[in-house]
Amino acid sequence: MKRYVKIILAILLLIIILMSVLFELRDVPKVKDNNSYSIESKDLGGLQLFYGMLQEFYGAEKVTHYKEDDFSYLQERSGSSLLIVIDKTIVLDSILQNVLSEYAARGYEVLLIADEYQVEDYRSLSTELGLYAHDTIFDLVWKDTDTLVYKPALSESSMIPYSSIHHFRKDSSGRFEPLLTRGDDYVLFQVGKIADYQVYLHSAPMLFQNRSALSGAFLQNFLMTFRLFENDNVIVHQFDNAFLRVGSNKDSVLQYILGQPSLKYAYYLTLLSGLVYVLFSSKRKQKVIPIEELSKNTSLDYVETASSIFMAQNQNNKLVKHMRRNFYFKIKSMYFLNQDDPLLEEKLARKSKYPKEEISKIIKQFDLAGTHSFNDDQLMRLYNDINSFDKNRK
């Protein structure tokens, strides 16, 4: 076995030993830590324990549960009851307030338990989280009684090591009487009047959730709360949110959508369609077409470069030789005349319709270049003669 293989195996063995020493495998119960506020839920945020305590305290036959968006079902009931509305958010518009006022006049007692309140014309009933709202232990101070120590339970999978309790804002009008406060004097439970009926308001539903079962203050707090009421019949009301009343959904419209199977699948399908559209539309529909450069006449560049070199080196005779070669090549390819033809001048003048005297002048300058050197003026004169021939010939 190679040395590096042994090293890798040794490292893996060391990691396994350290993990077995430092980590512990535990069978953690699958308990959700969300706030469902469901009387059937056994999760920490459920109300199964609270509903069972009400049945034990009043009698199972005297406790009923309704999940509706209004209180119309109360018209079919005779007598009076304790109406408990418990949810994350309670929204009371003017219509619901009038209904509650009507039933309060018939002897109903009203207990509202929620983290957040939206009561029309009563902005002071809103709740908030104070500076010390997040903690692991809370002191619950009941009016004219001893302090209870409340320790909320957290799921073992929770990443947040503390809980939070909402409290009511300071009531400067003196309309509500505090019944339960925290150790920092923030009000959690109070009684007063909305419009013309008396109502009990509680801002800490977590004290009645399943999460509070392990707290030593749960039973005491429960008994001290419900000894305040005289009715023996209890109605636990929760809003159905079937019509999505503004502010009445538990957390958000999105949570409501995800809670309905048909809406949930439509929402996911919409997200998937958007993702597919972005994926395919991000690709180019056609490859980039490179810009084709225009063709250049390199022959002219070559001639210009060669001429510049000959001129710089003062080699006019070599340039005349190139001009002579090009001239005879041109008349051979265009007029089929050979430079050795003794009648070249007459035939070229007849075919090109160019004066014979001018053709003879060009040929004599070529012959002269073979025995004499050309200065710049002579070279320029020869160039002009050849250029005149090219422009005027037929």
Coordinates of N, CA, C and O in Angstrom, one line a residue, residues 196-345:
D196 N -69.4 50.2 24.2 CA -70.2 50.2 25.5 C -70.2 48.8 26.1 O -71.0 48.5 27.0
Y197 N -69.2 47.9 25.7 CA -69.2 46.6 26.3 C -67.8 46.3 26.9 O -66.8 46.8 26.5
Q198 N -67.8 45.4 28.0 CA -66.6 45.1 28.7 C -65.9 44.0 28.0 O -66.5 43.0 27.5
V199 N -64.6 44.1 27.9 CA -63.8 43.0 27.2 C -62.5 42.8 27.9 O -61.9 43.7 28.5
Y200 N -62.1 41.5 28.0 CA -60.8 41.2 28.6 C -59.8 41.0 27.4 O -60.1 40.2 26.4
L201 N -58.6 41.6 27.5 CA -57.6 41.6 26.5 C -56.3 41.0 27.0 O -55.8 41.4 28.0
H202 N -55.8 40.0 26.2 CA -54.6 39.3 26.6 C -53.6 39.4 25.4 O -54.0 39.1 24.3
S203 N -52.4 39.7 25.7 CA -51.4 39.9 24.6 C -50.4 38.8 24.5 O -49.4 38.9 23.8
A204 N -50.5 37.7 25.3 CA -49.5 36.6 25.3 C -50.2 35.3 25.2 O -50.3 34.5 26.1
P205 N -50.6 34.9 23.9 CA -51.2 33.6 23.7 C -50.2 32.5 24.0 O -50.6 31.3 24.2
M206 N -48.9 32.8 24.0 CA -48.0 31.7 24.2 C -48.1 31.1 25.6 O -47.7 30.0 25.9
L207 N -48.7 31.9 26.5 CA -48.9 31.3 27.9 C -49.9 30.2 27.9 O -50.0 29.5 28.9
F208 N -50.7 30.1 26.8 CA -51.7 29.0 26.7 C -51.4 28.0 25.7 O -52.1 27.0 25.5
Q209 N -50.3 28.1 25.0 CA -49.9 27.2 23.9 C -49.3 25.9 24.6 O -48.9 25.9 25.8
N210 N -49.1 24.9 23.8 CA -48.5 23.6 24.3 C -47.1 23.8 24.8 O -46.7 23.1 25.6
R211 N -46.4 24.9 24.3 CA -45.0 25.1 24.7 C -45.0 25.4 26.2 O -43.9 25.3 26.8
S212 N -46.1 25.9 26.8 CA -46.1 26.3 28.2 C -46.4 25.1 29.1 O -46.4 25.3 30.4
A213 N -46.6 23.9 28.6 CA -46.9 22.7 29.4 C -45.8 22.4 30.4 O -46.1 22.0 31.6
L214 N -44.5 22.6 30.0 CA -43.4 22.3 30.9 C -43.1 23.4 31.9 O -42.2 23.2 32.7
S215 N -43.8 24.5 31.8 CA -43.6 25.6 32.8 C -44.4 25.4 34.0 O -45.6 25.0 34.0
G216 N -43.8 25.6 35.2 CA -44.4 25.4 36.4 C -45.6 26.4 36.6 O -46.5 26.2 37.5
A217 N -45.6 27.5 35.9 CA -46.6 28.6 36.0 C -47.8 28.4 35.2 O -48.7 29.1 35.2
F218 N -47.8 27.3 34.3 CA -48.9 27.2 33.4 C -50.2 27.0 34.1 O -51.2 27.7 33.8
L219 N -50.3 26.0 35.0 CA -51.6 25.7 35.7 C -52.0 26.9 36.5 O -53.2 27.2 36.5
Q220 N -51.1 27.5 37.2 CA -51.5 28.6 38.1 C -52.0 29.8 37.2 O -53.0 30.4 37.6
N221 N -51.3 30.1 36.2 CA -51.8 31.2 35.3 C -53.1 30.9 34.7 O -54.0 31.8 34.6
F222 N -53.3 29.6 34.3 CA -54.6 29.2 33.7 C -55.8 29.4 34.7 O -56.8 30.0 34.4
L223 N -55.6 28.9 35.9 CA -56.6 29.0 37.0 C -56.9 30.5 37.3 O -58.1 30.9 37.5
M224 N -55.9 31.3 37.5 CA -56.1 32.7 37.9 C -56.7 33.5 36.7 O -57.4 34.4 37.0
T225 N -56.5 33.0 35.5 CA -57.2 33.7 34.4 C -58.7 33.4 34.3 O -59.5 34.3 34.3
F226 N -59.1 32.2 34.4 CA -60.5 31.8 34.2 C -61.3 31.8 35.5 O -62.5 31.6 35.4
R227 N -60.7 32.1 36.6 CA -61.5 32.3 37.8 C -62.2 33.7 37.8 O -63.0 34.0 38.6
L228 N -61.8 34.5 36.8 CA -62.3 35.9 36.7 C -63.7 35.9 36.0 O -64.4 36.9 36.1
F229 N -64.1 34.8 35.4 CA -65.3 34.7 34.6 C -66.4 33.9 35.4 O -66.1 33.0 36.1
E230 N -67.7 34.3 35.1 CA -68.8 33.7 35.8 C -69.5 32.7 34.9 O -70.2 31.8 35.5
N231 N -69.5 32.8 33.6 CA -70.2 31.9 32.8 C -69.6 30.5 32.8 O -68.4 30.3 32.9
D232 N -70.5 29.5 32.8 CA -70.0 28.1 32.8 C -69.9 27.5 31.4 O -69.2 26.5 31.2
N233 N -70.5 28.1 30.4 CA -70.4 27.6 29.0 C -69.3 28.4 28.3 O -69.2 29.7 28.5
V234 N -68.5 27.7 27.5 CA -67.3 28.4 26.8 C -67.4 28.1 25.3 O -67.7 27.0 24.9
I235 N -67.2 29.2 24.6 CA -67.0 29.1 23.1 C -65.6 29.6 22.8 O -65.2 30.7 23.1
V236 N -64.9 28.7 22.1 CA -63.6 29.0 21.6 C -63.7 29.4 20.1 O -64.0 28.5 19.3
H237 N -63.5 30.6 19.8 CA -63.7 31.1 18.4 C -62.3 31.4 17.8 O -61.4 32.0 18.4
Q238 N -62.2 31.0 16.5 CA -61.0 31.3 15.7 C -61.4 31.7 14.4 O -62.4 31.1 13.8
F239 N -60.8 32.7 13.8 CA -61.2 33.2 12.5 C -60.7 32.3 11.4 O -59.6 31.8 11.4
D240 N -61.6 32.0 10.5 CA -61.3 31.0 9.4 C -60.5 31.7 8.3 O -59.7 31.0 7.6
N241 N -60.6 33.0 8.2 CA -59.8 33.7 7.1 C -60.1 33.2 5.7 O -59.3 33.3 4.8
A242 N -61.3 32.7 5.5 CA -61.7 32.2 4.2 C -61.8 33.3 3.2 O -61.6 33.1 2.0
F243 N -62.1 34.5 3.6 CA -62.2 35.6 2.7 C -61.0 36.6 2.7 O -61.1 37.7 2.2
L244 N -60.0 36.2 3.4 CA -58.8 37.0 3.5 C -59.1 38.4 3.9 O -58.7 39.4 3.3
R245 N -59.7 38.6 5.1 CA -59.9 39.9 5.6 C -58.6 40.6 5.9 O -57.6 39.9 6.3
V246 N -58.5 41.8 5.6 CA -57.2 42.5 5.7 C -56.7 42.4 7.2 O -57.4 42.8 8.1
G247 N -55.5 41.9 7.3 CA -54.9 41.9 8.6 C -55.3 40.6 9.4 O -54.7 40.4 10.5
S248 N -56.2 39.9 9.0 CA -56.7 38.8 9.8 C -56.0 37.5 9.5 O -56.2 36.5 10.3
N249 N -55.2 37.4 8.5 CA -54.5 36.1 8.2 C -53.4 36.0 9.2 O -52.8 37.0 9.8
K250 N -53.0 34.8 9.5 CA -52.1 34.5 10.7 C -50.8 35.2 10.6 O -50.3 35.8 11.5
D251 N -50.1 35.1 9.4 CA -48.8 35.7 9.2 C -48.8 36.6 8.0 O -48.4 37.7 8.1
S252 N -49.3 36.1 6.9 CA -49.2 36.8 5.7 C -50.2 36.2 4.6 O -50.6 35.0 4.8
V253 N -50.4 36.9 3.6 CA -51.2 36.3 2.5 C -50.5 35.1 1.9 O -51.1 34.1 1.5
L254 N -49.2 35.1 1.8 CA -48.4 34.0 1.3 C -48.6 32.8 2.1 O -48.7 31.7 1.6
Q255 N -48.6 32.9 3.4 CA -48.8 31.8 4.3 C -50.2 31.2 4.1 O -50.4 30.0 4.1
Y256 N -51.2 32.0 3.8 CA -52.6 31.5 3.5 C -52.6 30.8 2.2 O -53.2 29.7 2.1
I257 N -51.9 31.3 1.2 CA -51.8 30.7 -0.1 C -51.2 29.3 0.0 O -51.7 28.3 -0.5
L258 N -50.1 29.2 0.7 CA -49.4 27.9 0.9 C -50.2 27.0 1.7 O -49.9 25.7 1.7
G259 N -51.1 27.5 2.5 CA -51.9 26.6 3.3 C -53.1 26.0 2.6 O -53.8 25.1 3.1
Q260 N -53.4 26.5 1.4 CA -54.5 25.9 0.5 C -53.9 25.1 -0.6 O -53.1 25.6 -1.4
P261 N -54.2 23.8 -0.7 CA -53.5 22.9 -1.7 C -53.6 23.5 -3.1 O -52.6 23.5 -3.8
S262 N -54.8 23.9 -3.5 CA -55.0 24.3 -4.9 C -54.2 25.6 -5.2 O -53.5 25.7 -6.2
L263 N -54.2 26.6 -4.2 CA -53.4 27.8 -4.4 C -52.0 27.5 -4.3 O -51.1 28.1 -5.0
K264 N -51.6 26.6 -3.4 CA -50.2 26.3 -3.3 C -49.5 25.8 -4.5 O -48.5 26.2 -5.0
Y265 N -50.2 24.8 -5.2 CA -49.7 24.2 -6.4 C -49.7 25.2 -7.5 O -48.8 25.3 -8.4
A266 N -50.7 26.1 -7.6 CA -50.7 27.2 -8.6 C -49.5 28.1 -8.4 O -48.9 28.6 -9.3
Y267 N -49.2 28.4 -7.1 CA -48.1 29.3 -6.8 C -46.8 28.7 -7.2 O -46.0 29.4 -7.8
Y268 N -46.6 27.4 -6.9 CA -45.4 26.8 -7.2 C -45.2 26.6 -8.7 O -44.1 26.8 -9.3
L269 N -46.4 26.4 -9.4 CA -46.3 26.3 -10.9 C -45.9 27.6 -11.5 O -45.2 27.7 -12.5
T270 N -46.4 28.7 -10.9 CA -46.1 30.0 -11.4 C -44.6 30.3 -11.3 O -43.9 30.8 -12.2
L271 N -44.1 30.0 -10.1 CA -42.6 30.1 -9.8 C -41.8 29.3 -10.8 O -40.8 29.8 -11.3
L272 N -42.2 28.0 -11.0 CA -41.5 27.2 -11.9 C -41.5 27.7 -13.4 O -40.5 27.7 -14.1
S273 N -42.7 28.2 -13.8 CA -42.8 28.8 -15.1 C -41.9 30.0 -15.3 O -41.2 30.2 -16.3
G274 N -41.9 30.8 -14.3 CA -41.0 32.0 -14.3 C -39.5 31.6 -14.4 O -38.7 32.2 -15.1
L275 N -39.2 30.6 -13.6 CA -37.8 30.1 -13.7 C -37.4 29.5 -15.0 O -36.3 29.8 -15.5
V276 N -38.3 28.8 -15.6 CA -38.0 28.2 -17.0 C -37.9 29.3 -18.0 O -37.0 29.3 -18.9
Y277 N -38.8 30.4 -17.9 CA -38.7 31.5 -18.8 C -37.4 32.2 -18.7 O -36.7 32.5 -19.7
V278 N -36.9 32.5 -17.4 CA -35.7 33.2 -17.2 C -34.5 32.3 -17.8 O -33.6 32.9 -18.4
L279 N -34.6 31.0 -17.6 CA -33.5 30.1 -18.0 C -33.3 30.1 -19.5 O -32.2 30.2 -20.0
F280 N -34.5 30.1 -20.2 CA -34.4 30.0 -21.7 C -34.2 31.4 -22.3 O -33.5 31.5 -23.3
S281 N -34.8 32.4 -21.7 CA -34.7 33.7 -22.3 C -33.3 34.3 -22.1 O -32.9 35.3 -22.8
S282 N -32.6 33.8 -21.1 CA -31.2 34.3 -20.8 C -30.2 33.9 -21.9 O -29.2 34.5 -22.0
K283 N -30.5 32.8 -22.7 CA -29.6 32.4 -23.7 C -29.9 33.2 -25.0 O -31.0 33.6 -25.3
R284 N -28.8 33.5 -25.7 CA -28.9 34.2 -27.0 C -29.6 33.3 -28.0 O -29.4 32.2 -28.2
K285 N -30.5 33.9 -28.8 CA -31.3 33.2 -29.8 C -30.4 33.0 -31.1 O -30.7 32.1 -31.9
Q286 N -29.3 33.7 -31.2 CA -28.5 33.6 -32.4 C -27.0 33.9 -32.0 O -26.8 34.8 -31.1
K287 N -26.1 33.2 -32.5 CA -24.7 33.4 -32.1 C -24.3 34.8 -32.7 O -24.8 35.3 -33.6
V288 N -23.3 35.4 -32.0 CA -22.8 36.7 -32.4 C -22.1 36.6 -33.8 O -21.3 35.7 -34.1
I289 N -22.5 37.4 -34.7 CA -22.0 37.5 -36.1 C -20.8 38.4 -36.1 O -21.0 39.6 -35.9
P290 N -19.7 37.9 -36.4 CA -18.5 38.8 -36.4 C -18.6 39.8 -37.5 O -19.1 39.5 -38.6
I291 N -18.1 41.0 -37.3 CA -18.0 42.0 -38.4 C -16.9 41.7 -39.4 O -15.7 41.5 -39.0
E292 N -17.3 41.6 -40.6 CA -16.3 41.2 -41.6 C -15.6 42.5 -42.1 O -16.2 43.4 -42.5
E293 N -14.3 42.4 -42.1 CA -13.5 43.5 -42.5 C -13.5 43.6 -44.0 O -13.5 42.6 -44.7
L294 N -13.5 44.9 -44.5 CA -13.5 45.1 -46.0 C -12.1 44.7 -46.5 O -11.1 44.9 -45.9
S295 N -12.2 44.1 -47.8 CA -11.0 43.7 -48.5 C -10.1 45.0 -48.8 O -10.7 46.0 -49.2
K296 N -8.8 44.8 -48.7 CA -7.9 45.9 -49.0 C -7.2 45.6 -50.3 O -6.9 44.5 -50.6
N297 N -6.9 46.7 -51.0 CA -6.1 46.5 -52.3 C -4.6 46.6 -51.8 O -4.0 47.6 -51.8
T298 N -4.1 45.4 -51.6 CA -2.7 45.3 -51.1 C -1.7 45.6 -52.2 O -0.5 45.9 -51.9
S299 N -2.1 45.5 -53.4 CA -1.2 45.7 -54.5 C -0.7 47.2 -54.5 O 0.4 47.5 -54.7
L300 N -1.7 48.1 -54.2 CA -1.4 49.5 -54.2 C -0.5 49.8 -53.0 O 0.5 50.6 -53.1
D301 N -0.7 49.1 -51.9 CA 0.2 49.3 -50.7 C 1.6 48.8 -51.0 O 2.6 49.4 -50.6
Y302 N 1.6 47.7 -51.8 CA 3.0 47.2 -52.1 C 3.7 48.1 -53.0 O 4.9 48.4 -52.8
V303 N 3.0 48.7 -54.0 CA 3.7 49.6 -54.9 C 4.1 50.9 -54.1 O 5.2 51.4 -54.3
E304 N 3.3 51.4 -53.3 CA 3.7 52.6 -52.5 C 4.9 52.3 -51.6 O 5.8 53.1 -51.5
T305 N 4.9 51.1 -51.0 CA 6.0 50.8 -50.1 C 7.3 50.6 -50.9 O 8.3 51.1 -50.5
A306 N 7.2 49.9 -52.0 CA 8.4 49.6 -52.8 C 8.9 51.0 -53.4 O 10.2 51.2 -53.4
S307 N 8.0 51.8 -53.8 CA 8.5 53.1 -54.3 C 9.2 53.9 -53.2 O 10.2 54.6 -53.5
S308 N 8.6 53.9 -52.0 CA 9.2 54.7 -50.9 C 10.6 54.1 -50.6 O 11.5 54.9 -50.4
I309 N 10.8 52.8 -50.7 CA 12.1 52.2 -50.4 C 13.1 52.6 -51.5 O 14.3 53.1 -51.2
F310 N 12.7 52.5 -52.7 CA 13.7 52.9 -53.8 C 14.0 54.4 -53.7 O 15.2 54.8 -54.0
M311 N 13.0 55.2 -53.4 CA 13.3 56.6 -53.4 C 14.2 57.0 -52.2 O 15.1 57.8 -52.3
A312 N 14.0 56.3 -51.1 CA 14.8 56.5 -49.9 C 16.3 56.1 -50.1 O 17.2 56.7 -49.6
Q313 N 16.4 55.1 -50.9 CA 17.8 54.6 -51.2 C 18.4 55.2 -52.5 O 19.5 54.8 -52.9
N314 N 17.7 56.1 -53.1 CA 18.1 56.8 -54.3 C 18.5 55.8 -55.4 O 19.5 55.8 -56.0
Q315 N 17.6 54.8 -55.6 CA 17.8 53.8 -56.6 C 16.7 53.9 -57.7 O 15.9 53.1 -57.9
N316 N 16.8 55.0 -58.4 CA 15.8 55.3 -59.4 C 15.8 54.3 -60.6 O 14.8 54.0 -61.2
N317 N 17.0 53.8 -61.0 CA 17.1 52.9 -62.1 C 16.4 51.6 -61.8 O 15.8 51.0 -62.7
K318 N 16.5 51.1 -60.5 CA 15.7 49.9 -60.2 C 14.2 50.1 -60.3 O 13.5 49.2 -60.8
L319 N 13.8 51.3 -59.9 CA 12.4 51.6 -60.0 C 11.9 51.7 -61.5 O 10.8 51.3 -61.8
V320 N 12.8 52.3 -62.4 CA 12.5 52.3 -63.8 C 12.3 51.0 -64.4 O 11.5 50.7 -65.2
K321 N 13.2 50.0 -63.9 CA 13.1 48.6 -64.4 C 11.7 48.0 -64.1 O 11.1 47.3 -64.9
H322 N 11.2 48.3 -62.9 CA 9.9 47.8 -62.5 C 8.8 48.5 -63.3 O 7.9 47.8 -63.8
M323 N 9.0 49.8 -63.6 CA 8.0 50.4 -64.4 C 8.0 49.9 -65.8 O 6.9 49.8 -66.4
R324 N 9.2 49.6 -66.4 CA 9.3 49.1 -67.7 C 8.7 47.7 -67.8 O 7.9 47.4 -68.7
R325 N 8.9 46.8 -66.8 CA 8.3 45.5 -66.8 C 6.8 45.5 -66.7 O 6.1 44.8 -67.4
N326 N 6.3 46.4 -65.9 CA 4.8 46.5 -65.8 C 4.2 47.1 -67.1 O 3.1 46.7 -67.5
F327 N 4.9 48.0 -67.7 CA 4.4 48.6 -69.0 C 4.3 47.6 -70.1 O 3.2 47.4 -70.7
Y328 N 5.3 46.8 -70.3 CA 5.3 45.8 -71.3 C 4.3 44.6 -71.0 O 3.7 44.0 -71.9
F329 N 4.2 44.3 -69.7 CA 3.3 43.3 -69.3 C 1.8 43.7 -69.6 O 1.0 42.9 -70.1
K330 N 1.6 45.0 -69.4 CA 0.2 45.5 -69.6 C -0.1 45.5 -71.1 O -1.2 45.1 -71.5
I331 N 0.8 45.9 -72.0 CA 0.5 46.0 -73.4 C 0.4 44.6 -74.0 O -0.3 44.3 -75.0
K332 N 1.1 43.6 -73.4 CA 1.0 42.3 -73.9 C -0.3 41.6 -73.5 O -0.9 40.9 -74.3
S333 N -0.7 41.9 -72.3 CA -2.0 41.2 -71.8 C -3.2 41.9 -72.5 O -4.2 41.3 -72.6
M334 N -3.1 43.2 -72.8 CA -4.3 43.9 -73.3 C -4.3 44.0 -74.9 O -5.4 43.9 -75.5
Y335 N -3.1 44.1 -75.5 CA -3.1 44.2 -76.9 C -2.4 43.1 -77.7 O -2.3 43.1 -78.9
F336 N -1.9 42.1 -76.9 CA -1.2 41.0 -77.5 C -0.1 41.4 -78.3 O 0.1 40.9 -79.5
L337 N 0.7 42.3 -77.8 CA 1.9 42.7 -78.5 C 3.2 42.4 -77.7 O 3.2 42.6 -76.5
N338 N 4.2 41.9 -78.4 CA 5.4 41.6 -77.8 C 6.4 42.7 -77.8 O 6.5 43.4 -78.8
Q339 N 7.2 42.9 -76.8 CA 8.1 44.1 -76.7 C 9.3 43.9 -77.7 O 9.9 44.9 -78.1
D340 N 9.5 42.7 -78.3 CA 10.6 42.5 -79.3 C 10.1 42.8 -80.7 O 10.9 42.7 -81.7
D341 N 8.9 43.1 -80.9 CA 8.3 43.3 -82.2 C 8.9 44.6 -82.8 O 8.8 45.7 -82.1
P342 N 9.5 44.5 -84.0 CA 10.1 45.8 -84.5 C 9.0 46.8 -84.9 O 9.3 48.0 -85.0
L343 N 7.8 46.4 -85.1 CA 6.7 47.4 -85.4 C 5.8 47.6 -84.2 O 4.6 47.9 -84.3
L344 N 6.5 47.5 -83.0 CA 5.7 47.6 -81.7 C 5.0 49.0 -81.6 O 3.9 49.1 -81.3
E345 N 5.8 50.1 -82.0 CA 5.2 51.4 -81.8 C 4.0 51.7 -82.7 O 3.0 52.2 -82.3

